[in-house]
mmCIF file of C-alpha atoms in Angstrom:
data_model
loop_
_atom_site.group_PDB
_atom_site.id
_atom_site.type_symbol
_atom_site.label_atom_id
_atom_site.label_comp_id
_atom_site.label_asym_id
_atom_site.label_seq_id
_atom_site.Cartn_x
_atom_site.Cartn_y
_atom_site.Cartn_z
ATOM 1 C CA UNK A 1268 0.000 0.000 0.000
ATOM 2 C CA UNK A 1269 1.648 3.836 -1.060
ATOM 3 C CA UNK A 1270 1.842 6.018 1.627
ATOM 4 C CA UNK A 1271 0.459 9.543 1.344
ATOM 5 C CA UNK A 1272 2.730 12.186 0.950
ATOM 6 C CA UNK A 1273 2.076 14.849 3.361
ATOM 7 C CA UNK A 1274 2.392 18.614 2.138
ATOM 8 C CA UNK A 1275 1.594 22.337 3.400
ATOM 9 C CA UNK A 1276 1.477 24.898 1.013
ATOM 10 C CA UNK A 1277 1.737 28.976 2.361
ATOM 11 C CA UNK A 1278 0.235 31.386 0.158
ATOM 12 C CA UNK A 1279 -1.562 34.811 1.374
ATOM 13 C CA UNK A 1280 -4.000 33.978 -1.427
ATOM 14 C CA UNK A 1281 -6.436 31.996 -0.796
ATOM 15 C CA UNK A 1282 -7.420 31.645 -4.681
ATOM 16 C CA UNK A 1283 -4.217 30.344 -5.318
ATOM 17 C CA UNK A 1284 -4.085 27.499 -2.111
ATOM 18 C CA UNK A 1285 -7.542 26.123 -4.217
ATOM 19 C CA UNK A 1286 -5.338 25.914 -6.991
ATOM 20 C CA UNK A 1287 -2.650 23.704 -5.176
ATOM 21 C CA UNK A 1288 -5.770 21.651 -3.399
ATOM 22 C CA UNK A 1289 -7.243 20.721 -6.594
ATOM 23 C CA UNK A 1290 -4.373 19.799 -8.118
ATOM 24 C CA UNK A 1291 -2.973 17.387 -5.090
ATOM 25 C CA UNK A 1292 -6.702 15.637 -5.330
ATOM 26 C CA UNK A 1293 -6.437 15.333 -8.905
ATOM 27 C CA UNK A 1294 -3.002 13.707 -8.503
ATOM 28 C CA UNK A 1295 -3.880 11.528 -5.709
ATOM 29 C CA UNK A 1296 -1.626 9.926 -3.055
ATOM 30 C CA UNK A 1297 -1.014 13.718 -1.248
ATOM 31 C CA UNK A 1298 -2.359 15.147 1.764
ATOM 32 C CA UNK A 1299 -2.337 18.852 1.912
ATOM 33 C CA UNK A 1300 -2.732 21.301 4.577
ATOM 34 C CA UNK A 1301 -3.433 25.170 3.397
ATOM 35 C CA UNK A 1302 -1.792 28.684 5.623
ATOM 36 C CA UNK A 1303 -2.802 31.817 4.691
ATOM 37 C CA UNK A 1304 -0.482 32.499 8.485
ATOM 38 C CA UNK A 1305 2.902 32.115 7.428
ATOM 39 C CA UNK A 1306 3.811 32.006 11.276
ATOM 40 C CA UNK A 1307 1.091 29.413 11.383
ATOM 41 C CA UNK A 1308 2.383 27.356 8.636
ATOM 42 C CA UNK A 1309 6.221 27.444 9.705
ATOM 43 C CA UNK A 1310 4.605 26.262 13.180
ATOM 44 C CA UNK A 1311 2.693 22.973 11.066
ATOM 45 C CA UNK A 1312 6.224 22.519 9.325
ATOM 46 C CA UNK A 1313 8.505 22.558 12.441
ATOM 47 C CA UNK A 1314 6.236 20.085 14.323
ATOM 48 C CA UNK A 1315 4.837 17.882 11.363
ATOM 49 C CA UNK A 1316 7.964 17.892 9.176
ATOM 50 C CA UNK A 1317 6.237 17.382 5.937
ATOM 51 C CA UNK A 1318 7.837 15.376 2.609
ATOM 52 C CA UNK A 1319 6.345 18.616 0.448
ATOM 53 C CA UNK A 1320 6.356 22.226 1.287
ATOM 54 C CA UNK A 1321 4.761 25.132 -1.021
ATOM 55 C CA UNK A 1322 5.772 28.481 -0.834
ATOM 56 C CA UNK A 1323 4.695 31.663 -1.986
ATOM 57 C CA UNK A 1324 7.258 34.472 -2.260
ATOM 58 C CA UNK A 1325 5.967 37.310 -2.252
ATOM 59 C CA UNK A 1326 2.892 37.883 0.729
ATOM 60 C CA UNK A 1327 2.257 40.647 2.777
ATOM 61 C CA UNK A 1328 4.806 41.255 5.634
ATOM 62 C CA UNK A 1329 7.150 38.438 5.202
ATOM 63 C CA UNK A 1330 9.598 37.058 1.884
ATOM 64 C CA UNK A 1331 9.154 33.356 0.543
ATOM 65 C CA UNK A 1332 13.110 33.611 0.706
ATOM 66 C CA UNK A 1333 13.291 34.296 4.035
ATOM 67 C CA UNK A 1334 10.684 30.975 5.166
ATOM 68 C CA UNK A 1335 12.395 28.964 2.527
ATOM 69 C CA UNK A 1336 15.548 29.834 4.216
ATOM 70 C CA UNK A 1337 14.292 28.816 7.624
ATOM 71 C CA UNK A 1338 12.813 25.552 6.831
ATOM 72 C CA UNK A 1339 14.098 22.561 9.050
ATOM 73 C CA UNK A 1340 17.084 20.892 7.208
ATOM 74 C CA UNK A 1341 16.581 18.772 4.674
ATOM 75 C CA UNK A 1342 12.955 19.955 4.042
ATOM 76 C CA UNK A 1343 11.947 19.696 -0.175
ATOM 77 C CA UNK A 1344 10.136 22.772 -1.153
ATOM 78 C CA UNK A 1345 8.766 24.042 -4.456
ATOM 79 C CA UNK A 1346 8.179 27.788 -4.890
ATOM 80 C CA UNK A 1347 4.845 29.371 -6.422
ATOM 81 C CA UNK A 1348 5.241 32.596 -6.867
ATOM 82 C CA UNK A 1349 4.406 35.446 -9.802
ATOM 83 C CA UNK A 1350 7.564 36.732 -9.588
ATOM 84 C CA UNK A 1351 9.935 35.594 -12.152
ATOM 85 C CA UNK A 1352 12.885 37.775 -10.637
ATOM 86 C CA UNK A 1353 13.143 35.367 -7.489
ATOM 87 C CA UNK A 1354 14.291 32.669 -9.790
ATOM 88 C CA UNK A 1355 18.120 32.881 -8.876
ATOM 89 C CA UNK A 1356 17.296 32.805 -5.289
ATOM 90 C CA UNK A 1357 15.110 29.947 -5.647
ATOM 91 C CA UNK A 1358 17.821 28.266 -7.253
ATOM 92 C CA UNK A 1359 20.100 29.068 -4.586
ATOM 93 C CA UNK A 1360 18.217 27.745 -2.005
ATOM 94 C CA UNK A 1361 17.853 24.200 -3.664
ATOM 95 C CA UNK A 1362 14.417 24.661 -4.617
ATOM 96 C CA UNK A 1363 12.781 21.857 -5.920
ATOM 97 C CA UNK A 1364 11.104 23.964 -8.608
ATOM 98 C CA UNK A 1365 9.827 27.087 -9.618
ATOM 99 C CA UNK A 1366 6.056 27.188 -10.683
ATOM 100 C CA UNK A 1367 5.038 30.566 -12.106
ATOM 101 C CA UNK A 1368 1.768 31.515 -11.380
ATOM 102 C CA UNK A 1369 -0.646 31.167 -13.210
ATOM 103 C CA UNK A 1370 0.866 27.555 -13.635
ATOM 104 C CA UNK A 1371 -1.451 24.494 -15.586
ATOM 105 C CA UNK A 1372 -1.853 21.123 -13.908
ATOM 106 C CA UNK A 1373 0.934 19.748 -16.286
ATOM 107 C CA UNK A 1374 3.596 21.984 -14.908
ATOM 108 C CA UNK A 1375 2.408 21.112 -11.237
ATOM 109 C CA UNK A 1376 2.205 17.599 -11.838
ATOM 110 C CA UNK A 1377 5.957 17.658 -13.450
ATOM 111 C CA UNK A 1378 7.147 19.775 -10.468
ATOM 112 C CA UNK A 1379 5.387 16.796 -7.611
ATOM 113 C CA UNK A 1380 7.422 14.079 -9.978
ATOM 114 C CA UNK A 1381 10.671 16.355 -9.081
ATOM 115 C CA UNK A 1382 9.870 16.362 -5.355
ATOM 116 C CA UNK A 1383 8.854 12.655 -5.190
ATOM 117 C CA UNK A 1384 12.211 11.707 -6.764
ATOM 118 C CA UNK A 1385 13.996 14.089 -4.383
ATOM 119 C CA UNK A 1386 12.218 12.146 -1.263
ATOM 120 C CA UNK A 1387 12.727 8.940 -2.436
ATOM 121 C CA UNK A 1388 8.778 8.395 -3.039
ATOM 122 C CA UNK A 1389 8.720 7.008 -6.038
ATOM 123 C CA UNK A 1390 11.238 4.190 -4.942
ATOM 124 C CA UNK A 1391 9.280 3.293 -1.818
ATOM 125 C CA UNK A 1392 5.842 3.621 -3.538
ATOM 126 C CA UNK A 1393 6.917 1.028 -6.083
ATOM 127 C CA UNK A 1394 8.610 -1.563 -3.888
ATOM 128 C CA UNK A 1395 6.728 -4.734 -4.136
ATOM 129 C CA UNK A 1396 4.857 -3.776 -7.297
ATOM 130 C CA UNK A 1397 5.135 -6.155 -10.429
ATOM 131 C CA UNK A 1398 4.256 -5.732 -13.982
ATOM 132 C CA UNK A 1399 1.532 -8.366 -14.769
ATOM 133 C CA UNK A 1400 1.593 -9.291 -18.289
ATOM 134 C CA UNK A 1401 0.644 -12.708 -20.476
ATOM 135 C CA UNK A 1402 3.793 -15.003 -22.277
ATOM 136 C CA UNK A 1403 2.111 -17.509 -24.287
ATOM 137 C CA UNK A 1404 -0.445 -19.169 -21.910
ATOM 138 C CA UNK A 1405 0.769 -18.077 -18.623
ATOM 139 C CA UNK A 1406 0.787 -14.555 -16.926
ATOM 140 C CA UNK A 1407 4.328 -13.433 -15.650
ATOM 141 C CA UNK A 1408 4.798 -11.148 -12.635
ATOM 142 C CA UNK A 1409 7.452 -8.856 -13.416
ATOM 143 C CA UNK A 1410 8.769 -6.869 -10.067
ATOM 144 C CA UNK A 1411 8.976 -3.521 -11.382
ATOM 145 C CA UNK A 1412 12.632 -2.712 -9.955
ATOM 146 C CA UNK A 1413 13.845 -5.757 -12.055
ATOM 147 C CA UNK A 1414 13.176 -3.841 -15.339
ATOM 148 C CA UNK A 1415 15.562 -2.370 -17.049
ATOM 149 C CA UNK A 1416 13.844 -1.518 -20.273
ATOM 150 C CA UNK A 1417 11.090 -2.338 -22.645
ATOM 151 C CA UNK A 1418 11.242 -2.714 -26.556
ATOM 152 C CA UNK A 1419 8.426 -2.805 -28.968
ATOM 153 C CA UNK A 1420 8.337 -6.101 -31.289
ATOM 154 C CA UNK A 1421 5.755 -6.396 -34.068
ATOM 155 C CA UNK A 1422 2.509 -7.129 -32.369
ATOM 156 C CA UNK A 1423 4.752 -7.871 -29.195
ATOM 157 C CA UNK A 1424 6.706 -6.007 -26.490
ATOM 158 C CA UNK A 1425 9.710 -7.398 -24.588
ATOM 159 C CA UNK A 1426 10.528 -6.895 -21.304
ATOM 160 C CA UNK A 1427 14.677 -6.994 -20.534
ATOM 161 C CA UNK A 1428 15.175 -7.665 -16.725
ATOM 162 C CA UNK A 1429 17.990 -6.677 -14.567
ATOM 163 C CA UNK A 1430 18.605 -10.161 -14.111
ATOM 164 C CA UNK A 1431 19.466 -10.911 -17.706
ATOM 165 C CA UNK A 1432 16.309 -12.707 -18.643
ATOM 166 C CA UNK A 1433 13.515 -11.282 -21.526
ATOM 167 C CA UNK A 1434 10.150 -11.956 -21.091
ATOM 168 C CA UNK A 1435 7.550 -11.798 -24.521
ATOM 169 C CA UNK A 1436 4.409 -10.461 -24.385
ATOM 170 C CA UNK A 1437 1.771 -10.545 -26.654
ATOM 171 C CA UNK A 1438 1.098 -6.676 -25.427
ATOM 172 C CA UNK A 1439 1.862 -3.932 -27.659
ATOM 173 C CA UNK A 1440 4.284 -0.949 -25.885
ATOM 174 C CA UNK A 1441 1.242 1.639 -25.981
ATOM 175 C CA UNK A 1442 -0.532 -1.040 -23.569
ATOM 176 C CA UNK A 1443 2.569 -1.759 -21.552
ATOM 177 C CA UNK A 1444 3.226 1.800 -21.217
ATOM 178 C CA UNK A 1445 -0.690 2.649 -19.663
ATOM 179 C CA UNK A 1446 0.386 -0.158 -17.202
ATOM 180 C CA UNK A 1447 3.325 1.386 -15.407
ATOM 181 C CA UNK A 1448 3.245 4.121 -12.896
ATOM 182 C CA UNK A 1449 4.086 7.702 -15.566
ATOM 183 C CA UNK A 1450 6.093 8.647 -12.784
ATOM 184 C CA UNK A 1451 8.454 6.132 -12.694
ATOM 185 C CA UNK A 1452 8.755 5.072 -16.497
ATOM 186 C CA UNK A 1453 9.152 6.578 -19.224
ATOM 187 C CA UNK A 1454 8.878 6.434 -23.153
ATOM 188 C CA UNK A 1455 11.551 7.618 -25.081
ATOM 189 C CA UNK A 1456 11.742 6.227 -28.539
ATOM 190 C CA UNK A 1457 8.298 4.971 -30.532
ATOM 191 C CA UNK A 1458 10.558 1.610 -29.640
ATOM 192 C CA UNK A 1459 11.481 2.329 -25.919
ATOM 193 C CA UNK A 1460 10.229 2.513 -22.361
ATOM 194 C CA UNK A 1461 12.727 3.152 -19.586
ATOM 195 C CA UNK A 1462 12.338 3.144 -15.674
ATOM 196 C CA UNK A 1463 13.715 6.550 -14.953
ATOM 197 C CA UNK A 1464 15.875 5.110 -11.771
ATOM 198 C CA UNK A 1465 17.783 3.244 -13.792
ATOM 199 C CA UNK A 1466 18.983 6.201 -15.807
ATOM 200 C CA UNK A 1467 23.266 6.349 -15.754
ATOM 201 C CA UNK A 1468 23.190 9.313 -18.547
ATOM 202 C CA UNK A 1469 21.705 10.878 -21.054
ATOM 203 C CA UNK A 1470 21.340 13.455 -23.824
ATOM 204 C CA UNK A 1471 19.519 14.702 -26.354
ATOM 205 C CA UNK A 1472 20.266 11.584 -28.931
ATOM 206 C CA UNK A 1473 20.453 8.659 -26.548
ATOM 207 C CA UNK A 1474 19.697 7.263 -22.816
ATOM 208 C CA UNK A 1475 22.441 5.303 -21.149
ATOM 209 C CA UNK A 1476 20.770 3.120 -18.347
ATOM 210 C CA UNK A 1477 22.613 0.661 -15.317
ATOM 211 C CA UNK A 1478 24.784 -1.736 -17.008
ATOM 212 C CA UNK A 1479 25.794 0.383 -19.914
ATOM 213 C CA UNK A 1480 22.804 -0.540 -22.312
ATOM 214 C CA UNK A 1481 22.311 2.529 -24.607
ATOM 215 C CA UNK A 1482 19.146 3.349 -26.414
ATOM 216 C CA UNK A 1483 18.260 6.193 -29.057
ATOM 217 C CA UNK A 1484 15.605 8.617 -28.159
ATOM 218 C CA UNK A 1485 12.863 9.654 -31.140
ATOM 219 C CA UNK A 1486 12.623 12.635 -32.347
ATOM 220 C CA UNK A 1487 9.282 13.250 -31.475
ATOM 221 C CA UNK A 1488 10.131 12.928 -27.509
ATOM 222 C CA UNK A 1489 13.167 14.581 -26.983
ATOM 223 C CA UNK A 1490 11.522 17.122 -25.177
ATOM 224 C CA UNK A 1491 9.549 14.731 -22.794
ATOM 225 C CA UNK A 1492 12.897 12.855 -22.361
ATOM 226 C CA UNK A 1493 14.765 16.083 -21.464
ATOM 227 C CA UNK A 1494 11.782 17.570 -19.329
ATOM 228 C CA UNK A 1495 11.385 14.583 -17.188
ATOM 229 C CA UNK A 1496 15.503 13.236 -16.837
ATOM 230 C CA UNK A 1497 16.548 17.261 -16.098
ATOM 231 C CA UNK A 1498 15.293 17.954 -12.650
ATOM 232 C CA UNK A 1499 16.152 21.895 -12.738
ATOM 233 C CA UNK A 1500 15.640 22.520 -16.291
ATOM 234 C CA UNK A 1501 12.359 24.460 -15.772
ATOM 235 C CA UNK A 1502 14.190 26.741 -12.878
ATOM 236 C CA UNK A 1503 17.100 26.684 -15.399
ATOM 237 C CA UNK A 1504 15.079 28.111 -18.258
ATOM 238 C CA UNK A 1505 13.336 31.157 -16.075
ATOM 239 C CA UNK A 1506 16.744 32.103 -14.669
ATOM 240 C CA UNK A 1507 17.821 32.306 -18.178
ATOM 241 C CA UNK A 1508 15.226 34.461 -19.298
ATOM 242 C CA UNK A 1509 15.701 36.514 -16.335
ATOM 243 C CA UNK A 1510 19.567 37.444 -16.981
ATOM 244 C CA UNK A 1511 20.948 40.611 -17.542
ATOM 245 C CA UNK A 1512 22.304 40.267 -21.345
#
């Protein structure tokens, strides 16, 4: 059974904590707990010590940076701010991410796969779960931390274990792929699925994953690929717009 992943979010709006409500419930798994009070919420944090933390930057009377800076050690945080010219300092602190308000569910849901990697979620959450798929006449329980990538065969789809072995299933990869937790696996090539953990290196041409196995990535999902293997790329890309040329 996943655990829930327990989060407060501080925000002196309160339009913008529905925002951050609605999009934990739609992702499921998270428990959230709302401050308008940022002496309130730093009071939830110190006592609760929650996986998640949201923070506005810029409310009335106090700095995001200076909360942020505060936090108890350790604590993974994602900024949600308005205020593109925070950026650096976000980045500075170790900020998870950087949503800019007014951010879509995509960019939210990107920035929770971030944090859950940074906690070590997504590892606990799948321990003991196995791919179920059929080889001929029998099903085959695959654990999922035993695959170490998936290939598309005509009509087919095999499944390369750690172990060494290859199991053949009559499923094709767009069925494998709805099968897997998204946050965990991904599909790089119209060819390829990989298990993002088992990732060694990467670029924009090719994946290199545990064991030295390396795999081409398509064309048409470099930017997937890039977006979900480059945890700061987002923060990267604001901070670059914000530079002085």
């Amino acid at each position: 059974m996943e655990r829930t992943v327990k989060c407060v979010a501080i925000d002196d709006e309160v339009l913008a904590l529905d925002v951050i409500e609605k999009f934990c419930e739609r992702l499921g798994g998270v428990s959230l707990l709302t401050f308008t009070n940022p002496a309130e919420g730093m009071r939830v944090i110190n006592a609760e010590r929650p996986d998640i933390v949201f923070l506005d930057i810029e409310m009335e009377n106090i700095n995001g940076l200076s909360i942020a800076s505060s936090l108890p050690k350790g604590t993974c945080f994602i900024f949600t701010t308005a205020y593109l010219q925070y950026a650096l300092d976000g980045f500075n602190l170790d900020a998870v991410d950087y949503l800019h308000k007014p951010f879509a569910y995509s960019r939210f849901k990107a920035a929770m796969e971030k944090a859950f990697r940074r906690i070590g979620y997504a590892d606990t959450a799948r321990k003991g779960q196995s791919l179920v798929v059929k080889q001929e006449y029998n099903n085959v329980s695959i654990p999922l931390d035993d695959i170490l990538y998936i290939e598309a065969m005509e009509g087919y789809s095999k499944i390369f274990r750690v172990k060494g072995t290859c199991v053949v299933s009559r499923g094709i990869l767009k069925n494998i792929y709805g099968m897997l937790p998204q946050m965990d696996f991904l599909r790089i090539h119209r060819s390829f699925i990989i298990p993002v953990g088992k990732v060694e290196s990467f670029n924009r041409q090719e994946v290199r994953l545990s064991g030295g196995k390396v795999l081409p990535v398509g064309r048409q999902y470099v930017d997937a690929v890039m977006a979900a293997l480059k945890p700061s790329q987002p923060l990267h890309d604001i901070i670059n717009r914000c530079a002085v040329p």
